CSV table of C-alpha atoms and ligand atoms in Angstrom, one decimal:
chain,number,residue,atom,x,y,z
A,1,MET,CA,-67.2,18.1,43.0
A,2,SER,CA,-67.2,21.7,43.2
A,3,ILE,CA,-67.5,23.6,39.3
A,4,ASP,CA,-66.0,26.5,38.2
A,5,THR,CA,-69.5,27.8,37.3
A,6,HIS,CA,-68.4,30.7,35.0
A,7,GLN,CA,-67.2,28.0,33.0
A,8,VAL,CA,-70.4,26.4,32.6
A,9,SER,CA,-72.1,27.4,29.5
A,10,SER,CA,-75.7,27.0,30.5
A,11,VAL,CA,-76.6,27.1,26.2
A,12,ASN,CA,-74.9,25.7,23.3
A,13,TRP,CA,-75.3,24.3,20.0
A,14,GLU,CA,-74.3,20.9,19.8
A,15,ASN,CA,-74.6,18.5,16.7
A,16,GLY,CA,-77.6,20.2,15.1
A,17,THR,CA,-79.3,20.5,18.8
A,18,ILE,CA,-79.3,22.6,21.5
A,19,LYS,CA,-77.7,21.4,24.8
A,20,LEU,CA,-79.6,23.5,27.9
A,21,LEU,CA,-78.4,23.4,31.3
A,22,ASP,CA,-81.8,23.2,33.0
A,23,GLN,CA,-81.8,26.0,35.3
A,24,GLN,CA,-85.2,24.9,36.9
A,25,LYS,CA,-83.5,22.1,38.6
A,26,LEU,CA,-80.4,23.7,40.0
A,27,PRO,CA,-78.8,23.6,42.4
A,28,HIS,CA,-80.0,20.2,43.5
A,29,GLU,CA,-79.1,18.5,40.2
A,30,THR,CA,-76.8,19.7,37.3
A,31,ILE,CA,-78.7,18.6,34.3
A,32,PHE,CA,-78.1,19.1,30.6
A,33,LEU,CA,-81.6,19.0,27.9
A,34,THR,CA,-81.4,18.0,24.6
A,35,LEU,CA,-83.6,20.4,22.6
A,36,GLN,CA,-84.5,19.0,19.7
A,37,THR,CA,-87.5,21.0,17.7
A,38,ILE,CA,-88.4,24.9,18.1
A,39,GLU,CA,-91.4,23.9,20.4
A,40,ASP,CA,-88.9,23.0,22.9
A,41,VAL,CA,-87.2,26.1,22.7
A,42,ARG,CA,-90.3,28.3,23.0
A,43,ASP,CA,-91.3,26.0,26.1
A,44,ALA,CA,-87.5,26.0,27.9
A,45,ILE,CA,-87.9,29.8,27.7
A,46,SER,CA,-91.2,29.8,29.0
A,47,SER,CA,-90.8,27.5,31.7
A,48,LEU,CA,-87.5,29.3,33.0
A,49,LYS,CA,-85.3,26.3,32.2
A,50,VAL,CA,-83.3,28.9,30.5
A,51,ARG,CA,-83.6,32.4,32.0
A,52,GLY,CA,-81.8,35.8,32.2
A,53,ALA,CA,-82.3,38.2,29.1
A,54,PRO,CA,-79.1,37.4,27.3
A,55,ALA,CA,-79.3,33.6,27.6
A,56,ILE,CA,-83.0,33.9,26.5
A,57,GLY,CA,-81.9,35.6,23.2
A,58,ILE,CA,-79.0,33.2,22.5
A,59,THR,CA,-81.4,30.4,22.9
A,60,ALA,CA,-84.2,31.9,20.9
A,61,ALA,CA,-81.3,32.3,18.3
A,62,PHE,CA,-80.2,28.8,18.4
A,63,GLY,CA,-83.8,27.9,18.3
A,64,LEU,CA,-84.7,29.6,15.0
A,65,ALA,CA,-81.5,28.6,13.4
A,66,LEU,CA,-82.5,24.7,14.9
A,67,TRP,CA,-85.8,25.1,12.7
A,68,GLY,CA,-83.6,26.7,9.7
A,69,GLN,CA,-81.7,23.4,9.7
A,70,GLN,CA,-84.8,21.1,9.9
A,71,TYR,CA,-86.6,23.0,7.1
A,72,GLU,CA,-87.2,20.3,4.3
A,73,GLY,CA,-88.9,22.7,1.4
A,74,GLU,CA,-87.0,24.1,-1.4
A,75,SER,CA,-88.9,27.1,-2.1
A,76,LEU,CA,-87.3,30.0,-0.8
A,77,GLU,CA,-90.4,32.5,-0.6
A,78,GLY,CA,-92.2,29.1,2.0
A,79,PHE,CA,-88.9,29.4,3.8
A,80,LEU,CA,-89.1,33.3,4.3
A,81,HIS,CA,-92.7,33.1,5.1
A,82,GLU,CA,-92.3,30.2,7.8
A,83,LEU,CA,-89.4,32.0,9.4
A,84,GLN,CA,-91.5,34.9,10.0
A,85,GLU,CA,-93.8,32.8,11.5
A,86,LYS,CA,-91.2,30.8,13.5
A,87,ARG,CA,-89.9,33.9,14.7
A,88,ASN,CA,-93.1,35.1,15.9
A,89,TYR,CA,-93.5,31.7,17.4
A,90,LEU,CA,-90.5,32.5,19.4
A,91,ALA,CA,-91.2,35.9,20.3
A,92,SER,CA,-94.5,35.0,22.3
A,93,SER,CA,-92.1,33.1,24.9
A,94,ARG,CA,-91.8,35.7,27.3
A,95,PRO,CA,-92.5,39.5,27.3
A,96,THR,CA,-90.3,41.8,29.1
A,97,ALA,CA,-86.5,40.7,28.1
A,98,VAL,CA,-85.9,42.7,24.9
A,99,ASN,CA,-83.0,40.6,24.1
A,100,LEU,CA,-85.1,37.8,22.9
A,101,PHE,CA,-86.7,40.3,20.5
A,102,TRP,CA,-83.0,41.8,19.5
A,103,ALA,CA,-81.3,38.1,19.1
A,104,LEU,CA,-84.8,37.1,16.9
A,105,ASP,CA,-84.6,40.1,14.3
A,106,ARG,CA,-80.6,39.9,14.3
A,107,LEU,CA,-81.2,36.4,12.6
A,108,LEU,CA,-83.9,37.5,10.4
A,109,SER,CA,-81.6,40.2,8.9
A,110,SER,CA,-79.1,38.0,8.5
A,111,VAL,CA,-80.9,36.2,5.7
A,112,GLU,CA,-82.1,39.5,4.0
A,113,GLY,CA,-81.1,38.9,0.4
A,114,ILE,CA,-80.2,35.4,0.2
A,115,THR,CA,-80.8,33.3,-2.9
A,116,SER,CA,-81.6,30.1,-1.6
A,117,VAL,CA,-83.0,27.6,1.5
A,118,SER,CA,-79.5,26.2,1.8
A,119,GLU,CA,-77.7,29.8,2.5
A,120,GLY,CA,-80.6,30.5,4.8
A,121,ARG,CA,-79.8,27.7,6.9
A,122,THR,CA,-76.1,28.4,7.0
A,123,LEU,CA,-76.8,32.3,7.9
A,124,LEU,CA,-79.1,31.6,10.5
A,125,LEU,CA,-76.8,29.2,12.4
A,126,GLU,CA,-73.6,31.4,11.9
A,127,GLU,CA,-75.8,34.4,13.2
A,128,ALA,CA,-76.8,32.6,16.2
A,129,LEU,CA,-73.2,31.6,17.0
A,130,LYS,CA,-72.2,34.7,16.5
A,131,ILE,CA,-74.7,35.9,19.3
A,132,GLN,CA,-73.5,33.8,21.4
A,133,ILE,CA,-69.5,34.7,21.1
A,134,GLU,CA,-70.1,38.5,21.0
A,135,ASP,CA,-72.3,38.6,24.3
A,136,GLU,CA,-69.2,36.4,26.0
A,137,GLU,CA,-67.0,39.2,24.8
A,138,VAL,CA,-69.8,41.7,26.0
A,139,CYS,CA,-70.1,40.7,29.7
A,140,ARG,CA,-66.1,40.7,29.9
A,141,SER,CA,-66.2,43.9,29.2
A,142,ILE,CA,-69.1,45.0,31.4
A,143,GLY,CA,-67.2,43.2,34.2
A,144,GLU,CA,-64.3,45.0,34.0
A,145,HIS,CA,-65.7,48.6,33.2
A,146,ALA,CA,-67.8,47.5,36.8
A,147,VAL,CA,-65.0,46.3,38.8
A,148,THR,CA,-63.8,49.9,38.9
A,149,LEU,CA,-66.7,50.8,40.9
A,150,PHE,CA,-65.7,48.5,43.4
A,151,THR,CA,-62.8,48.2,46.4
A,152,SER,CA,-61.3,45.6,48.4
A,153,GLY,CA,-63.7,44.6,51.1
A,154,ASP,CA,-66.6,45.9,49.3
A,155,ARG,CA,-69.8,44.6,50.6
A,156,ILE,CA,-72.6,44.4,47.8
A,157,LEU,CA,-76.0,43.3,47.2
A,158,THR,CA,-77.5,42.0,44.2
A,159,HIS,CA,-80.6,40.7,43.3
A,160,CYS,CA,-82.1,37.7,41.0
A,161,ASN,CA,-79.2,35.8,38.9
A,162,ALA,CA,-77.4,38.3,36.4
A,163,GLY,CA,-74.7,35.7,36.5
A,164,GLY,CA,-72.6,33.4,33.9
A,165,ILE,CA,-75.6,31.2,33.7
A,166,ALA,CA,-77.9,33.9,32.2
A,167,THR,CA,-75.5,34.9,29.4
A,168,ALA,CA,-72.8,33.4,27.4
A,169,LYS,CA,-70.4,33.6,30.5
A,170,TYR,CA,-69.4,36.2,33.2
A,171,GLY,CA,-72.9,37.4,33.8
A,172,THR,CA,-73.6,41.2,33.9
A,173,ALA,CA,-74.0,42.1,37.2
A,174,VAL,CA,-71.9,39.2,38.6
A,175,ALA,CA,-69.2,39.8,35.7
A,176,PRO,CA,-67.4,42.2,38.3
A,177,PHE,CA,-67.5,39.8,41.1
A,178,TYR,CA,-65.3,37.1,38.6
A,179,ILE,CA,-63.4,39.7,37.7
A,180,ALA,CA,-62.1,40.9,41.3
A,181,LYS,CA,-61.7,37.0,42.2
A,182,GLU,CA,-59.2,36.7,39.1
A,183,ARG,CA,-57.6,39.6,40.5
A,184,ASP,CA,-57.8,38.7,44.0
A,185,ILE,CA,-59.6,41.7,45.2
A,186,PRO,CA,-62.0,40.3,48.0
A,187,LEU,CA,-65.6,41.4,47.7
A,188,HIS,CA,-68.2,40.4,50.0
A,189,ILE,CA,-71.8,39.7,48.2
A,190,TYR,CA,-75.1,39.2,49.3
A,191,ALA,CA,-77.7,37.7,47.2
A,192,SER,CA,-81.2,38.4,48.0
A,193,GLU,CA,-83.5,35.1,47.2
A,194,THR,CA,-85.9,36.7,44.8
A,195,ARG,CA,-89.1,35.3,45.5
A,196,PRO,CA,-91.3,33.8,44.0
A,197,VAL,CA,-88.8,31.8,41.8
A,198,LEU,CA,-85.5,32.1,44.1
A,199,GLN,CA,-83.0,32.9,41.2
A,200,GLY,CA,-81.0,34.6,44.3
A,201,ALA,CA,-81.2,31.6,46.3
A,202,ARG,CA,-81.4,28.7,43.9
A,203,LEU,CA,-78.7,30.1,41.3
A,204,THR,CA,-76.5,33.1,42.3
A,205,ALA,CA,-75.7,31.4,45.6
A,206,TRP,CA,-75.0,27.9,43.8
A,207,GLU,CA,-73.0,29.9,41.1
A,208,LEU,CA,-71.1,32.2,43.4
A,209,GLN,CA,-70.3,29.3,46.0
A,210,ASN,CA,-69.1,27.1,43.5
A,211,ALA,CA,-66.6,29.6,42.0
A,212,GLY,CA,-65.1,30.4,45.7
A,213,ILE,CA,-66.7,34.0,45.6
A,214,ASP,CA,-67.8,34.9,49.4
A,215,VAL,CA,-71.6,34.9,49.1
A,216,THR,CA,-73.9,35.6,52.1
A,217,LEU,CA,-78.0,34.7,51.2
A,218,ILE,CA,-80.6,37.1,52.6
A,219,THR,CA,-84.4,36.6,52.3
A,220,ASP,CA,-85.6,39.6,50.3
A,221,ASN,CA,-87.3,41.2,53.3
A,222,MET,CA,-84.1,41.0,55.0
A,223,ALA,CA,-82.7,43.6,52.5
A,224,ALA,CA,-83.0,46.9,54.6
A,225,HIS,CA,-81.7,45.2,57.9
A,226,THR,CA,-78.8,43.9,55.9
A,227,ILE,CA,-77.9,47.5,54.5
A,228,ALA,CA,-78.1,48.9,57.8
A,229,THR,CA,-76.5,46.3,59.7
A,230,LYS,CA,-73.6,44.7,57.7
A,231,ASN,CA,-72.8,48.1,55.9
A,232,ILE,CA,-73.7,47.2,52.1
A,233,ASN,CA,-71.5,50.0,50.0
A,234,ALA,CA,-73.5,49.3,46.7
A,235,ILE,CA,-76.2,47.6,45.0
A,236,ILE,CA,-76.0,46.2,41.6
A,237,VAL,CA,-78.3,44.6,39.5
A,238,GLY,CA,-78.9,43.0,35.9
A,239,ALA,CA,-81.8,44.1,33.1
A,240,ASP,CA,-84.7,42.8,30.9
A,241,ARG,CA,-84.9,46.2,29.0
A,242,ILE,CA,-83.4,49.8,29.4
A,243,ALA,CA,-85.7,52.2,28.0
A,244,ALA,CA,-84.2,55.5,26.3
A,245,ASN,CA,-84.5,57.8,29.6
A,246,GLY,CA,-82.7,54.6,31.1
A,247,ASP,CA,-85.8,53.4,33.1
A,248,THR,CA,-85.0,49.7,33.5
A,249,ALA,CA,-87.5,46.5,33.9
A,250,ASN,CA,-85.3,43.7,35.6
A,251,LYS,CA,-86.9,41.2,38.0
A,252,ILE,CA,-89.4,42.1,40.4
A,253,GLY,CA,-88.2,43.6,43.7
A,254,THR,CA,-85.5,45.6,42.0
A,255,TYR,CA,-87.2,48.7,42.4
A,256,GLY,CA,-87.8,48.3,45.7
A,257,LEU,CA,-83.6,48.0,46.3
A,258,ALA,CA,-83.6,51.2,44.1
A,259,LEU,CA,-85.5,52.9,46.8
A,260,LEU,CA,-83.9,51.5,49.8
A,261,ALA,CA,-80.7,52.5,47.8
A,262,ARG,CA,-81.6,55.8,47.9
A,263,ALA,CA,-82.9,55.7,51.9
A,264,PHE,CA,-79.2,54.5,52.6
A,265,ASP,CA,-77.2,56.9,50.3
A,266,ILE,CA,-75.5,53.9,48.7
A,267,PRO,CA,-75.1,53.6,44.6
A,268,PHE,CA,-77.5,51.3,42.9
A,269,TYR,CA,-76.1,50.1,40.0
A,270,VAL,CA,-77.7,48.2,36.5
A,271,ALA,CA,-75.6,46.3,34.3
A,272,ALA,CA,-76.6,45.5,30.9
A,273,PRO,CA,-75.5,44.7,27.7
A,274,LEU,CA,-76.6,47.1,24.7
A,275,SER,CA,-78.7,44.2,23.4
A,276,THR,CA,-80.6,44.7,26.4
A,277,PHE,CA,-81.6,48.5,25.7
A,278,ASP,CA,-84.7,49.7,24.0
A,279,LEU,CA,-84.4,53.2,22.7
A,280,SER,CA,-87.8,52.9,20.6
A,281,ILE,CA,-89.4,53.1,24.1
A,282,SER,CA,-88.9,56.6,25.5
A,283,SER,CA,-89.9,55.4,28.9
A,284,GLY,CA,-90.5,52.7,31.1
A,285,THR,CA,-94.0,52.6,31.4
A,286,GLU,CA,-94.6,51.2,27.6
A,287,ILE,CA,-92.5,48.4,28.7
A,288,PRO,CA,-94.4,44.9,29.1
A,289,ILE,CA,-94.2,43.3,32.4
A,290,GLU,CA,-95.0,39.6,32.4
A,291,GLU,CA,-97.5,38.5,35.0
A,292,ARG,CA,-96.7,34.5,35.4
A,293,ASP,CA,-98.8,31.7,36.8
A,294,PRO,CA,-100.4,32.2,40.5
A,295,ARG,CA,-98.7,29.3,41.3
A,296,GLU,CA,-95.5,30.4,41.7
A,297,VAL,CA,-96.8,32.6,44.5
A,298,THR,CA,-99.3,30.3,46.5
A,299,GLU,CA,-97.0,27.0,45.9
A,300,LEU,CA,-93.5,26.2,47.1
A,301,ASN,CA,-92.0,23.5,45.8
A,302,GLY,CA,-95.2,22.1,44.5
A,303,GLN,CA,-97.0,22.3,48.0
A,304,ARG,CA,-99.5,24.7,48.8
A,305,ILE,CA,-99.0,27.5,51.5
A,306,ALA,CA,-101.8,29.9,50.6
A,307,PRO,CA,-105.7,29.2,50.9
A,308,GLU,CA,-107.3,27.7,47.8
A,309,GLY,CA,-108.9,30.9,45.8
A,310,VAL,CA,-106.9,33.4,46.7
A,311,LYS,CA,-106.6,36.5,44.7
A,312,VAL,CA,-102.6,36.4,43.5
A,313,PHE,CA,-100.6,39.3,41.5
A,314,ASN,CA,-97.6,37.9,40.1
A,315,PRO,CA,-95.6,40.3,38.1
A,316,ALA,CA,-92.2,38.7,37.6
A,317,PHE,CA,-90.8,42.6,37.0
A,318,ASP,CA,-90.6,45.8,37.7
A,319,VAL,CA,-89.4,49.0,36.4
A,320,THR,CA,-87.1,51.4,38.6
A,321,PRO,CA,-87.4,54.6,37.3
A,322,HIS,CA,-83.6,55.8,36.1
A,323,GLU,CA,-83.6,58.8,38.9
A,324,LEU,CA,-83.0,56.1,41.0
A,325,ILE,CA,-80.0,54.5,39.1
A,326,THR,CA,-76.6,55.9,40.0
A,327,ALA,CA,-75.1,54.5,36.7
A,328,ILE,CA,-75.6,52.0,33.9
A,329,ILE,CA,-72.6,49.6,33.1
A,330,THR,CA,-72.4,48.6,29.4
A,331,GLU,CA,-69.7,47.1,27.4
A,332,LYS,CA,-69.0,50.5,26.0
A,333,GLY,CA,-68.1,51.8,29.4
A,334,ILE,CA,-70.3,53.6,32.7
A,335,VAL,CA,-72.9,56.1,32.2
A,336,SER,CA,-74.4,58.2,34.0
A,337,GLY,CA,-76.5,61.9,34.3
A,338,ASN,CA,-78.6,62.4,31.3
A,339,TYR,CA,-79.3,59.0,30.0
A,340,VAL,CA,-81.3,60.5,27.3
A,341,GLU,CA,-78.4,62.2,26.0
A,342,LYS,CA,-75.9,59.7,26.6
A,343,LEU,CA,-77.6,56.3,25.9
A,344,ALA,CA,-78.0,57.6,22.6
A,345,GLU,CA,-74.5,58.6,22.2
A,346,ILE,CA,-73.3,55.2,23.4
A,347,ILE,CA,-75.6,53.0,21.4
A,348,GLU,CA,-74.5,54.9,17.9
B,1,MRU,O1,-87.1,35.9,35.1
B,1,MRU,P1,-85.9,35.9,35.0
B,1,MRU,O2,-85.3,34.7,35.8
B,1,MRU,O3,-85.6,35.5,33.6
B,1,MRU,O4,-85.4,37.0,35.3
B,1,MRU,C1,-84.0,37.7,35.1
B,1,MRU,C2,-83.7,39.0,35.6
B,1,MRU,O5,-84.0,39.7,35.9
B,1,MRU,C3,-82.4,39.1,35.3
B,1,MRU,O6,-81.8,40.1,36.5
B,1,MRU,C4,-82.0,39.7,34.3
B,1,MRU,O7,-82.4,39.2,32.8
B,1,MRU,C5,-80.3,40.3,33.5
B,1,MRU,S1,-79.4,38.4,33.1
B,1,MRU,C6,-78.2,39.0,33.2
């Protein structure tokens, strides 16, 4: 049975637990995990059972709320002290996507001025649910803006998975594809497989195919040839953190695609919610880039493909300099040109 995947919610609060779509098992199995402790939540984020910047933020927020519901003490001081510790514990799960810290800090702010532990518990959960609801609206709005950049028959390349399962709903870079589909605007999507963890092959191809959107899978090293021979009109990707000058961290391989877009003179778009912007850093050089287990590179499906003992470099993200980005699409509109000024304006 095919599922309308943009209706599948990858993370949900359910009966005092977190119901999470295990993205590591896709596309072969659609399994929902029940996260019952804050340790389960940290593990789910660091092991990529949930991934994608907004979904990581939502899950972490539910994780902190979950801890709050289970807190048994009555001392307000003890509660607030431990809350900060648990915030730091969840914040240590992955370093690059700023939505993680943004969501956790929103929960911390929501309990400022509380007078009892029970008030704290209620407010933490309310704030986490609010983040999830808002993200759906925000992604819809990103999609509405982004779809105006494309016309019927366009062939568009996307990388990694910035789809519905990486957010509350709709996705960011993928949101315009769903809206185009709703409006009967045919678009042809090329998804790059996204080595080493294969989010493009396993997740984007699955998600778009299930939604009845025309999608063709390519390996990462086929991008230049595909742009040249299939007349790709544009590239659109998501983001994990965007600095004040527009420099954008996204899945490893994004920078190379931006360079290709420049070489082929086609637009390169980034779609991201305001929760992905980090105006506290002036440029992308300050973005921490996660390096992951070498086995992601030396093994395929648990099968060794590289010689034992070989040195491995496995950065999970790269930073695309702002001058290669044609425009950034946010829920508040499309930004291009002088990012320093325009991002500051839009975020205020
Ligand atoms: O390592 P991942 O799978 O969490 O990386 C995800 C990405 O790079 C996405 O493009 C980004 O988070 C945007 S998701 C809407």
